[in-house]
Coordinates of C-alpha atoms in Angstrom, one line a residue:
P1203 CA 102.1 120.4 116.1
V1204 CA 102.7 117.1 114.4
V1205 CA 105.6 116.1 116.7
F1206 CA 103.6 117.2 119.8
T1207 CA 100.5 115.2 118.7
V1208 CA 102.6 112.1 117.9
G1209 CA 104.2 112.5 121.3
V1210 CA 100.8 112.6 123.1
V1211 CA 99.7 109.4 121.4
A1212 CA 103.1 107.7 122.0
G1213 CA 103.1 108.8 125.6
V1214 CA 99.6 107.2 126.3
I1215 CA 100.6 104.0 124.5
N1216 CA 103.9 103.8 126.3
T1217 CA 102.3 104.2 129.7
L1218 CA 99.5 101.8 129.2
A1219 CA 101.4 99.1 127.3
G1220 CA 104.5 99.9 125.3
G1221 CA 105.9 100.4 121.8
G1222 CA 105.3 104.1 121.5
S1223 CA 108.9 104.5 120.3
L1224 CA 108.0 102.4 117.3
I1225 CA 105.9 105.4 116.3
T1226 CA 108.2 108.3 117.3
L1227 CA 111.5 106.9 116.0
P1228 CA 110.3 106.5 112.4
I1229 CA 108.6 109.9 112.5
L1230 CA 111.9 111.6 113.7
I1231 CA 113.9 109.8 111.0
F1232 CA 111.2 110.8 108.4
L1233 CA 111.6 114.5 109.5
G1234 CA 115.2 114.3 108.5
L1235 CA 117.1 113.6 111.7
P1236 CA 120.1 111.2 111.5
A1237 CA 119.1 107.9 113.0
T1238 CA 121.4 108.1 116.0
V1239 CA 120.2 111.7 116.7
A1240 CA 116.6 110.5 116.4
N1241 CA 117.5 107.7 118.9
G1242 CA 119.0 110.2 121.3
T1243 CA 116.2 112.8 120.9
N1244 CA 113.6 110.2 121.7
R1245 CA 115.2 109.6 125.1
L1246 CA 114.5 113.2 126.1
A1247 CA 110.8 112.6 125.4
I1248 CA 110.8 109.3 127.2
T1249 CA 112.4 110.8 130.3
V1250 CA 109.9 113.6 130.6
Q1251 CA 107.0 111.2 129.9
S1252 CA 108.2 108.8 132.6
V1253 CA 108.5 111.6 135.2
L1254 CA 104.9 112.7 134.7
A1255 CA 103.6 109.1 134.5
V1256 CA 105.3 108.2 137.8
T1257 CA 103.9 111.3 139.3
G1258 CA 100.4 110.4 138.0
F1259 CA 100.6 106.9 139.5
K1260 CA 101.9 108.3 142.8
R1261 CA 99.0 110.7 143.0
K1262 CA 96.6 107.8 142.4
G1263 CA 98.2 105.8 145.3
V1264 CA 99.8 103.2 143.0
S1265 CA 103.5 103.2 143.7
D1266 CA 106.3 101.2 145.4
F1267 CA 109.4 103.2 144.9
K1268 CA 111.6 100.7 146.8
S1269 CA 110.8 97.8 144.5
S1270 CA 110.9 100.1 141.4
L1271 CA 114.4 101.4 142.4
L1272 CA 115.7 97.9 143.0
M1273 CA 114.7 96.9 139.6
S1274 CA 116.0 100.1 138.1
I1275 CA 119.5 99.8 139.3
P1276 CA 120.6 97.0 137.0
A1277 CA 118.5 98.5 134.2
L1278 CA 120.3 101.9 134.4
V1279 CA 123.7 100.2 134.4
G1280 CA 122.7 98.4 131.3
A1281 CA 121.3 101.6 129.8
I1282 CA 124.8 103.3 129.9
I1283 CA 126.3 100.3 128.2
G1284 CA 123.6 100.1 125.5
A1285 CA 123.7 103.9 124.8
Q1286 CA 127.5 103.8 124.4
L1287 CA 127.0 101.1 121.8
A1288 CA 124.2 103.1 120.1
V1289 CA 126.1 106.3 119.6
G1290 CA 128.7 104.5 117.4
V1291 CA 126.2 102.8 115.1
S1292 CA 125.9 104.1 111.5
D1293 CA 122.6 105.4 110.3
S1294 CA 122.1 102.6 107.8
L1295 CA 122.8 99.9 110.4
F1296 CA 120.5 101.5 112.9
K1297 CA 117.6 101.6 110.4
R1298 CA 118.1 97.9 109.7
I1299 CA 118.2 97.2 113.4
L1300 CA 115.0 99.2 113.9
A1301 CA 113.3 97.3 111.2
V1302 CA 114.2 94.0 112.8
V1303 CA 113.1 95.2 116.2
M1304 CA 109.7 96.2 114.8
L1305 CA 109.2 92.6 113.6
L1306 CA 110.4 91.2 116.9
V1307 CA 108.0 93.4 118.9
L1308 CA 105.2 92.3 116.6
G1309 CA 106.0 88.7 117.5
L1310 CA 106.1 89.7 121.2
I1311 CA 102.6 91.3 120.9
L1312 CA 101.3 88.2 119.2
W1313 CA 102.8 86.0 122.0
N1314 CA 100.9 88.3 124.3
P1315 CA 102.8 88.3 127.7
I1316 CA 99.8 90.1 129.3
R1317 CA 97.5 87.1 128.6
R1318 CA 100.1 84.7 129.9
G1319 CA 100.6 86.7 133.1
Q1320 CA 98.9 85.9 136.3
G1321 CA 96.1 88.5 135.8
N1322 CA 94.3 89.7 138.8
V1323 CA 96.9 88.9 141.4
Q1324 CA 96.7 91.0 144.5
Y1325 CA 99.7 93.2 145.4
N1326 CA 102.4 91.0 146.9
G1327 CA 105.2 93.4 147.6
G1328 CA 106.9 93.2 144.2
I1329 CA 110.5 92.1 143.9
T1330 CA 111.2 92.6 147.6
S1331 CA 108.9 89.6 148.4
L1332 CA 110.7 87.2 146.0
S1333 CA 113.1 84.4 147.1
R1334 CA 116.8 85.2 146.8
S1335 CA 117.3 83.2 143.7
R1336 CA 114.3 84.7 141.9
R1337 CA 115.4 88.2 143.0
I1338 CA 118.9 87.6 141.5
A1339 CA 117.3 86.3 138.3
S1340 CA 115.1 89.4 138.1
M1341 CA 118.0 91.7 138.5
L1342 CA 120.0 89.9 135.8
I1343 CA 117.1 90.1 133.4
F1344 CA 116.6 93.8 134.1
F1345 CA 120.3 94.4 133.4
F1346 CA 120.0 92.9 129.9
I1347 CA 116.7 94.7 129.4
G1348 CA 118.5 97.9 130.3
V1349 CA 121.2 97.2 127.7
Y1350 CA 118.5 96.8 125.1
G1351 CA 116.7 99.9 126.3
G1352 CA 119.9 102.0 126.3
F1353 CA 120.6 100.9 122.7
I1354 CA 117.2 101.4 121.1
Q1355 CA 114.4 101.8 123.6
A1356 CA 111.6 100.7 121.3
G1357 CA 109.5 97.9 122.8
I1358 CA 111.2 97.8 126.2
G1359 CA 107.8 98.3 127.8
F1360 CA 106.6 94.9 126.5
L1361 CA 109.7 93.2 127.9
I1362 CA 109.2 94.7 131.3
I1363 CA 105.5 93.7 131.3
A1364 CA 106.4 90.2 130.4
V1365 CA 108.9 89.9 133.3
L1366 CA 106.7 91.5 135.9
T1367 CA 103.5 89.6 135.1
T1368 CA 105.1 86.2 134.7
M1369 CA 107.9 86.2 137.2
N1370 CA 106.7 88.7 139.9
G1371 CA 103.0 88.1 139.7
L1372 CA 101.9 91.7 139.6
N1373 CA 98.6 92.9 138.1
L1374 CA 98.8 95.2 135.2
V1375 CA 98.1 98.5 137.0
E1376 CA 101.0 97.8 139.4
T1377 CA 103.1 96.5 136.6
N1378 CA 102.7 99.8 134.7
S1379 CA 103.6 101.8 137.8
H1380 CA 106.9 99.9 138.1
K1381 CA 107.4 99.9 134.3
V1382 CA 107.3 103.7 133.9
F1383 CA 109.8 104.2 136.8
I1384 CA 112.2 101.6 135.4
I1385 CA 112.0 103.1 131.9
G1386 CA 112.4 106.6 133.2
M1387 CA 115.7 105.7 135.0
N1388 CA 116.9 103.8 131.9
A1389 CA 116.0 106.7 129.6
L1390 CA 117.6 109.3 131.8
F1391 CA 121.0 107.6 132.0
A1392 CA 120.9 106.8 128.3
L1393 CA 120.0 110.5 127.6
I1394 CA 123.1 111.6 129.5
V1395 CA 125.3 109.5 127.2
F1396 CA 123.6 110.9 124.1
I1397 CA 123.9 114.4 125.4
F1398 CA 127.7 114.0 125.9
N1399 CA 128.0 112.7 122.4
S1400 CA 125.9 115.6 120.9
K1401 CA 123.1 113.3 119.6
I1402 CA 120.1 115.4 120.6
C1403 CA 118.0 117.7 118.4
W1404 CA 116.7 120.0 121.2
P1405 CA 113.9 121.9 119.4
I1406 CA 112.2 118.8 118.1
G1407 CA 113.1 116.9 121.3
L1408 CA 111.4 119.5 123.5
A1409 CA 108.2 119.5 121.4
L1410 CA 108.1 115.7 121.5
A1411 CA 108.9 115.7 125.2
A1412 CA 105.9 118.0 125.8
G1413 CA 103.6 115.6 124.0
N1414 CA 105.0 112.5 125.6
G1415 CA 104.8 114.1 129.0
L1416 CA 101.1 114.9 128.5
G1417 CA 100.5 111.4 127.2
G1418 CA 102.3 109.9 130.1
W1419 CA 100.1 111.9 132.6
I1420 CA 96.9 110.9 130.8
G1421 CA 98.0 107.3 130.5
S1422 CA 98.8 106.9 134.2
H1423 CA 95.4 108.2 135.2
L1424 CA 93.6 106.0 132.6
A1425 CA 95.5 102.9 133.9
V1426 CA 94.3 103.5 137.5
A1427 CA 90.8 104.6 136.6
K1428 CA 90.1 102.0 133.9
G1429 CA 92.0 99.0 135.4
E1430 CA 93.3 95.8 133.9
R1431 CA 90.6 95.2 131.3
F1432 CA 91.3 98.5 129.6
I1433 CA 95.0 98.0 129.7
K1434 CA 94.6 94.5 128.1
L1435 CA 92.5 96.2 125.3
I1436 CA 95.2 98.8 124.7

C-alpha cells in the first residue's frame, strides 16, 4: 500500500510538472533495494505511467505524436547510453549522484523555467514548425537529456519543460503532452537495458507501476481540465 500510494503521488507530480522520481527513488532505496536496482525498478513505473498519461492526453484531444516522436528519437538513443552507464555504477556512488541531482533540481525549480517560458502561446506545430537550425539544436539537446534520463531519470521532466517552453514556445498543457511521450520512450528503452542486466525488482516495481499509472492518468486529465495556471501552481 505504501509503494502504491507513493506511486500515485509521484505519477501526478511527474505528469503535471516533474521530479516524482526524487520521491520514489529514495523510497525504493529506503525499502532496502540496491541503488542500481531501485533505479531500474523505477523505470518500470515510469513506463506504465507514461503510457497512461499519453492515453489521457490523447483522449482529451491534446496530442501531436509526429512532433513527440521526432523529439523522442534522439532521447531514446541517449537513454540506451545513459542506462548502460547506470548499470555499472556502485551503490555508494549512485547515492552520491542522487544527492547532487536533488540539489541541482532544487536549483532548477528556483530558476523556474515555467515562469521564463512564453506562457500562453497558441499551438504552433511544435518542433516541426521550427527552422532547420533550431530543429537540429532541439534534437541535440534531447539527445543529452536522453542520456541523463537513461542514467538517473529524476528531474528529467523539468529539463524537457525548460526546452519546450523556451525554445519551442509551447504552452504548458501541450508541453506536458509532449513531455510524457518523450519520457515514456526514454524510460522504455532504459528499462530494456536494466532488464537485460537483471536490475529490476518485479514485485515492488509492479506495485509502484500501478500507482504511477493511476497518477499519470489523473495528472493528464487534471492538466487539460485545469490548464496552465494549475500546472504553474503544481
